[in-house]
PDB file of C-alpha atoms in Angstrom:
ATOM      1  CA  UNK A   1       0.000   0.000   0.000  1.00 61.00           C
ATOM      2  CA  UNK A   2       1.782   2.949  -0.888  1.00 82.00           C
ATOM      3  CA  UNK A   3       0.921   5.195   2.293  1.00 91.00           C
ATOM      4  CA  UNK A   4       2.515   7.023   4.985  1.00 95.00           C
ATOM      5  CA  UNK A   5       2.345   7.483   9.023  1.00 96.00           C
ATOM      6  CA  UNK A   6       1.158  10.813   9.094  1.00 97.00           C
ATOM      7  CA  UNK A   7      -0.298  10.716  12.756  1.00 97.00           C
ATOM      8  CA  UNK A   8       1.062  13.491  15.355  1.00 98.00           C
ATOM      9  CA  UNK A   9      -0.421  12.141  18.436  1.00 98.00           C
ATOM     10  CA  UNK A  10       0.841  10.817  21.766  1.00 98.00           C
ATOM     11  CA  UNK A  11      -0.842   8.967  24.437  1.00 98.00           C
ATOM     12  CA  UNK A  12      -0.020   9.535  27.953  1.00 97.00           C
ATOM     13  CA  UNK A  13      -0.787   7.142  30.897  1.00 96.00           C
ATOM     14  CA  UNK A  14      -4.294   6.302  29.033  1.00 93.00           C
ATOM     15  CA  UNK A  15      -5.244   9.544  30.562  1.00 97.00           C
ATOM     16  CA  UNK A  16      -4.717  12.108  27.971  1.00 98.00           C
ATOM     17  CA  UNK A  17      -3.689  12.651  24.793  1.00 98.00           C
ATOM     18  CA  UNK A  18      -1.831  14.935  22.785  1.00 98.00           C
ATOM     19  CA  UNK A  19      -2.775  15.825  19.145  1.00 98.00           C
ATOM     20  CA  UNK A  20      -3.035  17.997  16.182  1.00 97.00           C
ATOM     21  CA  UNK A  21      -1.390  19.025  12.765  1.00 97.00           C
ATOM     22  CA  UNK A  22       2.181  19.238  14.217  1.00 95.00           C
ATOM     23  CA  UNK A  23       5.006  17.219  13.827  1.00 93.00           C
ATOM     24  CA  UNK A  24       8.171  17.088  16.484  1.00 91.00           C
ATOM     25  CA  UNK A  25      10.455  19.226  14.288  1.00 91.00           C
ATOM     26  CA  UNK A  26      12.295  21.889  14.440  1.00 87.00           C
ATOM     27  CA  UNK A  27      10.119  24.165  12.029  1.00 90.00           C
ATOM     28  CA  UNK A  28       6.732  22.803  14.030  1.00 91.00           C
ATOM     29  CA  UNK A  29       7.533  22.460  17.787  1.00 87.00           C
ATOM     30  CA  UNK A  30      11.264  23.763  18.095  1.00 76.00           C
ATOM     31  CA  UNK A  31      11.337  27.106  16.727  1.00 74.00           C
ATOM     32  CA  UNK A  32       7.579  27.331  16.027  1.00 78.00           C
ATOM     33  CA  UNK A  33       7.985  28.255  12.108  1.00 90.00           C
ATOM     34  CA  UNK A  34       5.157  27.358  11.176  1.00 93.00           C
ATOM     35  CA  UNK A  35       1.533  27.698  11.381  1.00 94.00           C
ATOM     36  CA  UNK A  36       0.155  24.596  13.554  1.00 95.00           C
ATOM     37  CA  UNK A  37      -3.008  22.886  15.817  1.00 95.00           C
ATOM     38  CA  UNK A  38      -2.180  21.162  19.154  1.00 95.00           C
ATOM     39  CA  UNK A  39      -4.111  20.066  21.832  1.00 96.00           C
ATOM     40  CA  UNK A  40      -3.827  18.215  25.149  1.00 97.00           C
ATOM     41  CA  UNK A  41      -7.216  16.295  25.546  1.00 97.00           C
ATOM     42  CA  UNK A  42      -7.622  15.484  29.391  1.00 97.00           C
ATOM     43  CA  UNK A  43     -10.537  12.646  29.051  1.00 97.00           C
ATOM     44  CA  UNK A  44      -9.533   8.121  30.040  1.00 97.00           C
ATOM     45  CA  UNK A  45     -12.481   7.748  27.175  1.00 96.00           C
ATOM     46  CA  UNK A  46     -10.346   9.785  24.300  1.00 97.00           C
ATOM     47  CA  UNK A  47      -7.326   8.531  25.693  1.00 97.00           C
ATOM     48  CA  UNK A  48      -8.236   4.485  25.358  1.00 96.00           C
ATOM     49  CA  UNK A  49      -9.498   4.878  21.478  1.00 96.00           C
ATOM     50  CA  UNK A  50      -6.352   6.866  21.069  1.00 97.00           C
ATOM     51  CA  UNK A  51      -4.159   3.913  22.908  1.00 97.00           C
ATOM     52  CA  UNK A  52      -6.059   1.018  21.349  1.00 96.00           C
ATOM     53  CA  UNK A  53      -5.535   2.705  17.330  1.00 97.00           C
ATOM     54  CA  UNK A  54      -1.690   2.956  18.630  1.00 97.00           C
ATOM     55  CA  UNK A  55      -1.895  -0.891  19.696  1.00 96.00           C
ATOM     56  CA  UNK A  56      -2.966  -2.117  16.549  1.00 95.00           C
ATOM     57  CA  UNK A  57       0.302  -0.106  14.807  1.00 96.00           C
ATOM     58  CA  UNK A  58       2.758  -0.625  17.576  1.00 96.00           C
ATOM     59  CA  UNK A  59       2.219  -4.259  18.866  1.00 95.00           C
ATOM     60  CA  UNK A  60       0.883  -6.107  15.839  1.00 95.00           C
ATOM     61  CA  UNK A  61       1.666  -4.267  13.182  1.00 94.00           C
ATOM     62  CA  UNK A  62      -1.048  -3.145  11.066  1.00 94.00           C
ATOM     63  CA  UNK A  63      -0.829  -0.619   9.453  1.00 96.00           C
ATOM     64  CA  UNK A  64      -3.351   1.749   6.588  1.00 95.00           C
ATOM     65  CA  UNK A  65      -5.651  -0.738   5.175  1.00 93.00           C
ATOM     66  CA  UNK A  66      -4.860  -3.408   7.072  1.00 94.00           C
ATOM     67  CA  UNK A  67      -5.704  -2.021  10.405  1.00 94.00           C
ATOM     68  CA  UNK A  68      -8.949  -3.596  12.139  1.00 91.00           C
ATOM     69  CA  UNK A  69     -11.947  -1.409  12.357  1.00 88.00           C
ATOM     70  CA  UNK A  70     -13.588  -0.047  15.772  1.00 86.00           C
ATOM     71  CA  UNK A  71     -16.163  -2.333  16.742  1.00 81.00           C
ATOM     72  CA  UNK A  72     -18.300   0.943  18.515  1.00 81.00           C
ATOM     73  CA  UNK A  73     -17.981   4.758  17.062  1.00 87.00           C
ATOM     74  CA  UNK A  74     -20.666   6.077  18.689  1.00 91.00           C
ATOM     75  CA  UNK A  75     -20.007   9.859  19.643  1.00 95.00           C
ATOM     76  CA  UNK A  76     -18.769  10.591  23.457  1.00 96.00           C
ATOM     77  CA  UNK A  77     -21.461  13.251  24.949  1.00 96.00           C
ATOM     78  CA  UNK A  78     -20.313  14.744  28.050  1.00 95.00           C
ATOM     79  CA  UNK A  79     -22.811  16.734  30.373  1.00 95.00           C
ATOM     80  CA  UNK A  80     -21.995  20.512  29.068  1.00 94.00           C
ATOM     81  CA  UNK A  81     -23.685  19.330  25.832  1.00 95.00           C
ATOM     82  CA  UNK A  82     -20.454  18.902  24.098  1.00 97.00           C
ATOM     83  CA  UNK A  83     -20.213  16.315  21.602  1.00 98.00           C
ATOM     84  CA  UNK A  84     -16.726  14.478  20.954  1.00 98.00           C
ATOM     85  CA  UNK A  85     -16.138  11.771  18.245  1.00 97.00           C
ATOM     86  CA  UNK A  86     -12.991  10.242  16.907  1.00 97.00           C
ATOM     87  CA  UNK A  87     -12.169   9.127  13.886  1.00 97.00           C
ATOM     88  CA  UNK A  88      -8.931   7.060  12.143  1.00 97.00           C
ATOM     89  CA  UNK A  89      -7.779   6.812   8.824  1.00 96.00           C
ATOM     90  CA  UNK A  90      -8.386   4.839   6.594  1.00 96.00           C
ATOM     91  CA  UNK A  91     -10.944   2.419   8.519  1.00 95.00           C
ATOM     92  CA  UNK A  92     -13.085   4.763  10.031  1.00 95.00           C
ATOM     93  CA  UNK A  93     -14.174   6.825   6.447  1.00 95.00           C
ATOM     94  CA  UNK A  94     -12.870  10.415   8.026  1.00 96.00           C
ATOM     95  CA  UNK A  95     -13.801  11.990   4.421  1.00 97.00           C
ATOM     96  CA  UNK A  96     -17.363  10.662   4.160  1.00 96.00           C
ATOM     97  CA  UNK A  97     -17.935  10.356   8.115  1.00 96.00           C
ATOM     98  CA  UNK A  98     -16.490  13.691   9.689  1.00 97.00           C
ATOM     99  CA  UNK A  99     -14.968  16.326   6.742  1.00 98.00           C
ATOM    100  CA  UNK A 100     -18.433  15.973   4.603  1.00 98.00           C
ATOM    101  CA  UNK A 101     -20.866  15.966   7.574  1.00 98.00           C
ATOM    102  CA  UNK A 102     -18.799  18.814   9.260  1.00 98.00           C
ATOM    103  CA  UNK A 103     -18.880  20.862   6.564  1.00 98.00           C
ATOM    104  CA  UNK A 104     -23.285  19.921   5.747  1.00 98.00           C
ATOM    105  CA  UNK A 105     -23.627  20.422   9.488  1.00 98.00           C
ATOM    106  CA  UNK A 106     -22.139  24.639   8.796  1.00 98.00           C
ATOM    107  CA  UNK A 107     -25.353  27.241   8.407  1.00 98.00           C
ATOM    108  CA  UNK A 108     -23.316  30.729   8.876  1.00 98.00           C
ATOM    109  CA  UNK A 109     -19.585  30.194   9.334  1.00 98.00           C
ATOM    110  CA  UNK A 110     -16.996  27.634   8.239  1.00 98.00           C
ATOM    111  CA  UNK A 111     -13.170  29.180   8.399  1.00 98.00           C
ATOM    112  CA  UNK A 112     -10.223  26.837   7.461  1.00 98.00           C
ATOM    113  CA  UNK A 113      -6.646  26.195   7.611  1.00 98.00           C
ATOM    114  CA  UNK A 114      -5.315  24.264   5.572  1.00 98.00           C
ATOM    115  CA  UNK A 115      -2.092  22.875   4.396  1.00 97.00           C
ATOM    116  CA  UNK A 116      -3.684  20.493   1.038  1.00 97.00           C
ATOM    117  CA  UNK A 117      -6.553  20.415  -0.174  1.00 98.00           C
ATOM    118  CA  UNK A 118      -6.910  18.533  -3.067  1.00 98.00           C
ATOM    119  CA  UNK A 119     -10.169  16.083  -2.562  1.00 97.00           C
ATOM    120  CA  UNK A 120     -12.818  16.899  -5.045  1.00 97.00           C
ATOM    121  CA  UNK A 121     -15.690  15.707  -2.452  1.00 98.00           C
ATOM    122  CA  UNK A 122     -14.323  18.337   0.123  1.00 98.00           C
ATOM    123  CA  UNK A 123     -13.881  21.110  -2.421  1.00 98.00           C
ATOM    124  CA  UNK A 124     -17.913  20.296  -3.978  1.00 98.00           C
ATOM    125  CA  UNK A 125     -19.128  20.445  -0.262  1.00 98.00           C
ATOM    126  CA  UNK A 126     -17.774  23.655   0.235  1.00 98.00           C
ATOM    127  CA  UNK A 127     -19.052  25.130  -3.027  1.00 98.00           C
ATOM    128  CA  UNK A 128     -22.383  23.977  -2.007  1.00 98.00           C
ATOM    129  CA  UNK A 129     -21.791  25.433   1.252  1.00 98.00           C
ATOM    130  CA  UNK A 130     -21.790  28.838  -0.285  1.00 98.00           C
ATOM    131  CA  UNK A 131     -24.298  28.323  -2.384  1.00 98.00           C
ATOM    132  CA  UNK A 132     -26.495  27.881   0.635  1.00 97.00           C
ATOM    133  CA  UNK A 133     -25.469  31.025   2.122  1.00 98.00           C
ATOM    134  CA  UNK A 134     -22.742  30.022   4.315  1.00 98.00           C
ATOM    135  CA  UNK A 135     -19.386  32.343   4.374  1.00 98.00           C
ATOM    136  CA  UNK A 136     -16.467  30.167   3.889  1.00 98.00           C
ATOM    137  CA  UNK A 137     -12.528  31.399   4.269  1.00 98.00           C
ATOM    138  CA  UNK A 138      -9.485  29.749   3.679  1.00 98.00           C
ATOM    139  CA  UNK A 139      -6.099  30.176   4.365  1.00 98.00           C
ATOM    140  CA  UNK A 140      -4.253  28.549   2.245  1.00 98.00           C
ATOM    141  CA  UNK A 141      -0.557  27.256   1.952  1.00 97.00           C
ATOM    142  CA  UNK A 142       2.141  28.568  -0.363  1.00 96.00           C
ATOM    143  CA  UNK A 143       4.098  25.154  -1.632  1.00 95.00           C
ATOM    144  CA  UNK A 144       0.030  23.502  -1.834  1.00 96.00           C
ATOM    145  CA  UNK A 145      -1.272  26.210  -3.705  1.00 95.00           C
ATOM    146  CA  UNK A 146       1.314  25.567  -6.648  1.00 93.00           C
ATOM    147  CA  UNK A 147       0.261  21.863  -6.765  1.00 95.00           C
ATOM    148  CA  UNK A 148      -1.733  20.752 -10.107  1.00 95.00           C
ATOM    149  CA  UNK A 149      -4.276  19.136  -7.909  1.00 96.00           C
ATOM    150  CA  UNK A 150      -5.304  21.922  -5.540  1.00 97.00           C
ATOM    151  CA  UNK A 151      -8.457  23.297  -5.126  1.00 97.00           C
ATOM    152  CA  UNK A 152      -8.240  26.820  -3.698  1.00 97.00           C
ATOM    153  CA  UNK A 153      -8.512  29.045  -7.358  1.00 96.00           C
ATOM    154  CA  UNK A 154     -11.618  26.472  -8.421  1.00 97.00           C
ATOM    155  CA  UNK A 155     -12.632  27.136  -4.578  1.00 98.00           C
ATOM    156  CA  UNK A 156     -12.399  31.124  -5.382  1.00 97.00           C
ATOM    157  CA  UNK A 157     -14.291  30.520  -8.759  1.00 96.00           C
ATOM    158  CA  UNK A 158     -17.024  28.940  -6.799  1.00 97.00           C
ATOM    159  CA  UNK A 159     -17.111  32.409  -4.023  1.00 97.00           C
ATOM    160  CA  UNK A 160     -15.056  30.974  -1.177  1.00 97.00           C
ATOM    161  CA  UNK A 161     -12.856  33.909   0.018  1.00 97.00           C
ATOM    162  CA  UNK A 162      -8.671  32.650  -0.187  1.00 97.00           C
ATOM    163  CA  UNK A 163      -5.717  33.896   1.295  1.00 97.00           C
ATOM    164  CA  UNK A 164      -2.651  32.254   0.419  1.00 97.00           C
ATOM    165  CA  UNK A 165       0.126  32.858   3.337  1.00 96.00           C
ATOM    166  CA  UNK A 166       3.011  35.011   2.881  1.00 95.00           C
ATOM    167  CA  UNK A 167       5.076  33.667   5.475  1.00 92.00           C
ATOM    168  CA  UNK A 168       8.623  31.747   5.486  1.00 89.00           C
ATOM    169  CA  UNK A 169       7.030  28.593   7.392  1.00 92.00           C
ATOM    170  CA  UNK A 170       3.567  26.607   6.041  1.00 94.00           C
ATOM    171  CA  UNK A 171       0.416  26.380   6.612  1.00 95.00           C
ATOM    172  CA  UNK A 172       0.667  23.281   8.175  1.00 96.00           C
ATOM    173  CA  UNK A 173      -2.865  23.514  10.371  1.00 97.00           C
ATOM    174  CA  UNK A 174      -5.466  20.922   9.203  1.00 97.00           C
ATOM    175  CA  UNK A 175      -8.198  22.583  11.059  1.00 98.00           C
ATOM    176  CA  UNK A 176     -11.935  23.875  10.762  1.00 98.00           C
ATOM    177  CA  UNK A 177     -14.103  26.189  12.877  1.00 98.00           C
ATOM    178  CA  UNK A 178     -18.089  25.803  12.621  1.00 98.00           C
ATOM    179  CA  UNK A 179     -20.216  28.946  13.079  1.00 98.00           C
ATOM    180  CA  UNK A 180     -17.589  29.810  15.497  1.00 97.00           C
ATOM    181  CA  UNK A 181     -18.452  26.859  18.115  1.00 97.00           C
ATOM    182  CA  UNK A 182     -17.879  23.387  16.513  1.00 98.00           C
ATOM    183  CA  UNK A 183     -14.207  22.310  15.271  1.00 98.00           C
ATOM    184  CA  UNK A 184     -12.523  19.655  13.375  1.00 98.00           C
ATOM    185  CA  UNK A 185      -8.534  18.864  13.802  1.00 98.00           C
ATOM    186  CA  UNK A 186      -5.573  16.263  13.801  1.00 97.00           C
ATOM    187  CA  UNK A 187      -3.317  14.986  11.023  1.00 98.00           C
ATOM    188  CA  UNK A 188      -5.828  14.345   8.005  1.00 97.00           C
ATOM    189  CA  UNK A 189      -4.841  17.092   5.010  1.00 97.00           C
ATOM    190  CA  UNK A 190      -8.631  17.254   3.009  1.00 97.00           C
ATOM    191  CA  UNK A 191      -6.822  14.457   0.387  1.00 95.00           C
ATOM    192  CA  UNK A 192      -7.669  11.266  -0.743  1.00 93.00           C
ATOM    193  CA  UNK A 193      -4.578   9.620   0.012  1.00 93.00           C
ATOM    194  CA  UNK A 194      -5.275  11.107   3.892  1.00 93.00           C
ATOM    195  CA  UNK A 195      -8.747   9.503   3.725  1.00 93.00           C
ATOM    196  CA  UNK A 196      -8.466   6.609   2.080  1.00 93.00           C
ATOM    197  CA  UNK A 197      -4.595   5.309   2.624  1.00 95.00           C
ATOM    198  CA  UNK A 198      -2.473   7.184   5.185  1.00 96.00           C
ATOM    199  CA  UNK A 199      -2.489   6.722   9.038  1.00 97.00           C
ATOM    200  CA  UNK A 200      -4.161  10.081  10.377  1.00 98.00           C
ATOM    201  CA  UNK A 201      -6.611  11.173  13.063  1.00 98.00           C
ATOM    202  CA  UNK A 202      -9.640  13.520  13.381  1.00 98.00           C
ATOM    203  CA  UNK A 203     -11.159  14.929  15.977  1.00 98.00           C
ATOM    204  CA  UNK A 204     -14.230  16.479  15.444  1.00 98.00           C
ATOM    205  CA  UNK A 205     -15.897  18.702  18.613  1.00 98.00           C
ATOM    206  CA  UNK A 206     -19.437  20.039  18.356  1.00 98.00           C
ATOM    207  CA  UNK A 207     -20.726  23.165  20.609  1.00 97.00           C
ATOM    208  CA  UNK A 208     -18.159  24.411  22.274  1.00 97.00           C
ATOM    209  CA  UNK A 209     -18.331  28.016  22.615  1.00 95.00           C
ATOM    210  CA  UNK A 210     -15.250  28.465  24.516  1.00 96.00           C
ATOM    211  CA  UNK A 211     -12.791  26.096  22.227  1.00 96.00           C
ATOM    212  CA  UNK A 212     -14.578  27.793  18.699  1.00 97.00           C
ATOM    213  CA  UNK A 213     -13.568  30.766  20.214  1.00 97.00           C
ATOM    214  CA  UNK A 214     -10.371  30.570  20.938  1.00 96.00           C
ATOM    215  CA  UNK A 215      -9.576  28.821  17.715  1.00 97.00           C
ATOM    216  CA  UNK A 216     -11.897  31.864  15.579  1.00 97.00           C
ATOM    217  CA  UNK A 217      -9.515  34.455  17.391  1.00 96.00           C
ATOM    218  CA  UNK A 218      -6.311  32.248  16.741  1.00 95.00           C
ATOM    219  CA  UNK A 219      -7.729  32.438  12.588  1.00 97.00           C
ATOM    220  CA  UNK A 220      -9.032  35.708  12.539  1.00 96.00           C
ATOM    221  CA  UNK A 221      -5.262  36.846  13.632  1.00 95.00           C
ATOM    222  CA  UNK A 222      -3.605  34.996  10.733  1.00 95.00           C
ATOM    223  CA  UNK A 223      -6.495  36.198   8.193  1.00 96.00           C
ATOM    224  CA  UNK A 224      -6.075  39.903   9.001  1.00 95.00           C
ATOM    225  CA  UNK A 225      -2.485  39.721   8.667  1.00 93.00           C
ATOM    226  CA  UNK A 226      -2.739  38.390   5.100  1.00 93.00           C
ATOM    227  CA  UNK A 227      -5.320  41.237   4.620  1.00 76.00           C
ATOM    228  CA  UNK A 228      -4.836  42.217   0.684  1.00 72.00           C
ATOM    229  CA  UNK A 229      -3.141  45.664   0.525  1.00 48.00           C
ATOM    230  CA  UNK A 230      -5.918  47.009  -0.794  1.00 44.00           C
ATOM    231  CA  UNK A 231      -8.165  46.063   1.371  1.00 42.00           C
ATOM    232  CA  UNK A 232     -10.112  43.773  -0.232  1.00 44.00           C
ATOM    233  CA  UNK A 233     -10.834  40.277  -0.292  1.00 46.00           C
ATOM    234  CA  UNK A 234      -8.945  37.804  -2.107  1.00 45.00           C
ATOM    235  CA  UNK A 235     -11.762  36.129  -4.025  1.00 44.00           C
ATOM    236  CA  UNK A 236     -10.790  36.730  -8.079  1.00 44.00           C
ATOM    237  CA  UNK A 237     -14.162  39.095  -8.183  1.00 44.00           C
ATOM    238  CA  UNK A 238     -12.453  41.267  -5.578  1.00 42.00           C
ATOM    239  CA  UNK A 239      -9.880  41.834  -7.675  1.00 39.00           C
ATOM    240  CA  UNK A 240      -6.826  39.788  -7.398  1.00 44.00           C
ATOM    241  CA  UNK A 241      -5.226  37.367  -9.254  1.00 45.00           C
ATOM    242  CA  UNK A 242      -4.889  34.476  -7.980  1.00 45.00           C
ATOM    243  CA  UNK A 243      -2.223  33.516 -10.552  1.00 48.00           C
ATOM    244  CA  UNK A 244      -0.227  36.103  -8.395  1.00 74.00           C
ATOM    245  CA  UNK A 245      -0.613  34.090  -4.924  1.00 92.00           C
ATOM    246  CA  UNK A 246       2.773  33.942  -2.888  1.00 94.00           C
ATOM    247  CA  UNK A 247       5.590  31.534  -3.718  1.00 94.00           C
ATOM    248  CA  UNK A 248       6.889  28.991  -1.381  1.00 95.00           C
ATOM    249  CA  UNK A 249       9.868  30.588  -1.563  1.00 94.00           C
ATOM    250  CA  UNK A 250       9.869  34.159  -3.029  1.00 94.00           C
ATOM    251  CA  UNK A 251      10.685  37.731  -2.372  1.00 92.00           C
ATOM    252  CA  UNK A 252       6.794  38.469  -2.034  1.00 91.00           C
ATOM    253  CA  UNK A 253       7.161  35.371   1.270  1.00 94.00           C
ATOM    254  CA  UNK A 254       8.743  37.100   4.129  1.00 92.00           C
ATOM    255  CA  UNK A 255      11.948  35.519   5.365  1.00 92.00           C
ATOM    256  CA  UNK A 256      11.564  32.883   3.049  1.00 95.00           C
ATOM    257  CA  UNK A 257      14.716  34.275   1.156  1.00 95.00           C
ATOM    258  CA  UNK A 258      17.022  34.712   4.297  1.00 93.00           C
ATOM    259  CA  UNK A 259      15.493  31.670   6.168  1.00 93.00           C
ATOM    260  CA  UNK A 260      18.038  28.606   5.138  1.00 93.00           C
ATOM    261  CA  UNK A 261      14.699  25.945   4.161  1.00 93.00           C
ATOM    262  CA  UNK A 262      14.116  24.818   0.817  1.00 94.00           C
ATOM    263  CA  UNK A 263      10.613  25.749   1.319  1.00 94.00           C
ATOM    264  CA  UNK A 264       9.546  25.093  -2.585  1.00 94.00           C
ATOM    265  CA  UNK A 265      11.419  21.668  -2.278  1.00 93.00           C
ATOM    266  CA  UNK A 266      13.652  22.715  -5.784  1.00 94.00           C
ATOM    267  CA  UNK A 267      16.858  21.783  -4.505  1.00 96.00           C
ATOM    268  CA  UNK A 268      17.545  25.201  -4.192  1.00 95.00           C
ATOM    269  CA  UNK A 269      17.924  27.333  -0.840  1.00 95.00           C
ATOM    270  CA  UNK A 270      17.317  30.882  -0.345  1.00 95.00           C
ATOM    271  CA  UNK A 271      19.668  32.911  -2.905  1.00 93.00           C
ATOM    272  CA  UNK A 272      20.516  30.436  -4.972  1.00 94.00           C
ATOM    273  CA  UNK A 273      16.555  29.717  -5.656  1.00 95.00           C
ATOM    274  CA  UNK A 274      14.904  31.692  -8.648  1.00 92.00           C
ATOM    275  CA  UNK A 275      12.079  33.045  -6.522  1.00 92.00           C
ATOM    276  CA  UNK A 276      14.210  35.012  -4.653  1.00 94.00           C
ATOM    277  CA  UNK A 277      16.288  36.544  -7.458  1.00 85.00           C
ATOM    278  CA  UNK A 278      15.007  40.296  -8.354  1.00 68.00           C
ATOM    279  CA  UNK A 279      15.585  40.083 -12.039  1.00 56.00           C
TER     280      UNK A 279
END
């Protein structure tokens, strides 16, 4: 099976668990580079599906589609109202089963981070998310934007407002906020090859005020400070080009010409790469 591990999780004592979009690096946790999700979940429950998925990897070995599915994934309601559920890729259908239904369940708000997104499914939801009256922002990475198979310009085509970052260091968050109070995180780029053949987790958590919050303020930050200069949004019928989004690695990226990454992945670093050059 050509897949990868692409989990970022750790299990503690069965107590708690650890998770998100970033890896133990020196660009995610060590110097803090670039844009990422964690989150220390405090709850035995979480902890055992999170321990028993880890099992199945660790101790006998299976891995992708091989892995055995979870005999009950009903959600985990605690007595605040908030709604938890868990899901692993590929047995447990994340793309069908939590990306689709999170982004049906949406009727004002859905804001997104996102490193890839490249799954047709995903990118038709959120076009019919607009079309239903539902304001939908992305912020987009650099190096993903250039791929063939990204969505973001069709996305802006079909009236979702994108903004590409600017920054040295990715977009690396795989993370959604729901009119402001449900959220969806972990490992899981919106890809087939994350649904349907790597190792990933998603966490999806439904009315929480004070979590949607604090992840709306975290967004809102990074989306003002890729505000367009004029002031405008960065949907093509606000003006801009999307043809002109930020390079990887490009004199329009801040420090990523003085930074030392290949951040286009050319072979070439800094000065020596042609995005950087101002001829």
């Amino acid at each position: 099976v050509n897949s990868i591990m692409h989990n970022k999780f750790i299990v503690v004592d069965r107590k708690k668990v650890w998770l998100g979009s970033a890896n133990i690096s020196h660009t995610d946790v060590g110097s803090e580079y670039n844009a990422n999700i964690a989150m220390v979940v405090k709850n035995p429950e979480i902890a055992r599906i999170y321990s028993d998925e880890f099992r199945q990897m660790f101790r006998h070995g299976r891995f992708s589609s091989l892995k055995n599915p979870r005999a009950e994934q009903k959600p985990l309601r605690f007595a605040d109202g908030t709604i938890v559920e868990v899901f692993f890729s590929p047995q447990d259908d994340p793309m069908n089963r939590a990306i689709l239904e999170f982004i049906r369940r949406a009727k004002r708000s859905l804001d997104i981070s996102m490193f890839f997104l490249t799954d047709t499914k995903a990118a038709t939801a959120l076009k019919d998310a607009v079309k239903r009256g539902v304001k939908v922002r992305l912020i987009y990475d650099a190096l993903a934007g250039s791929h063939a198979a990204s969505k973001h310009s069709w996305l802006r085509d079909q009236g979702v407002d994108v903004r590409v970052e600017n920054w040295g260091g990715k977009m690396h968050m795989k993370a959604a906020i729901s009119d402001g109070t449900d959220v969806l995180l972990g490992s899981l780029n919106w890809s087939a090859a994350g649904s349907m053949k790597n190792d990933e987790n998603t966490l999806v958590i439904r009315h929480s005020q004070v979590l949607g919050g604090e992840m709306l303020t975290y967004f809102t930050s990074l989306w003002d400070a890729l505000a367009p200069a004029d002031g405008g949004g960065s949907d093509r019928r606000a003006g801009r080009n999307p043809l002109r989004d930020p390079r990887a690695e490009g004199i329009e990226s801040i420090n990523s010409c003085q930074d030392g990454i290949d951040n286009d992945h050319d072979g070439s670093i800094d000065a020596d790469d042609d995005g950087c050059s101002i001829r």
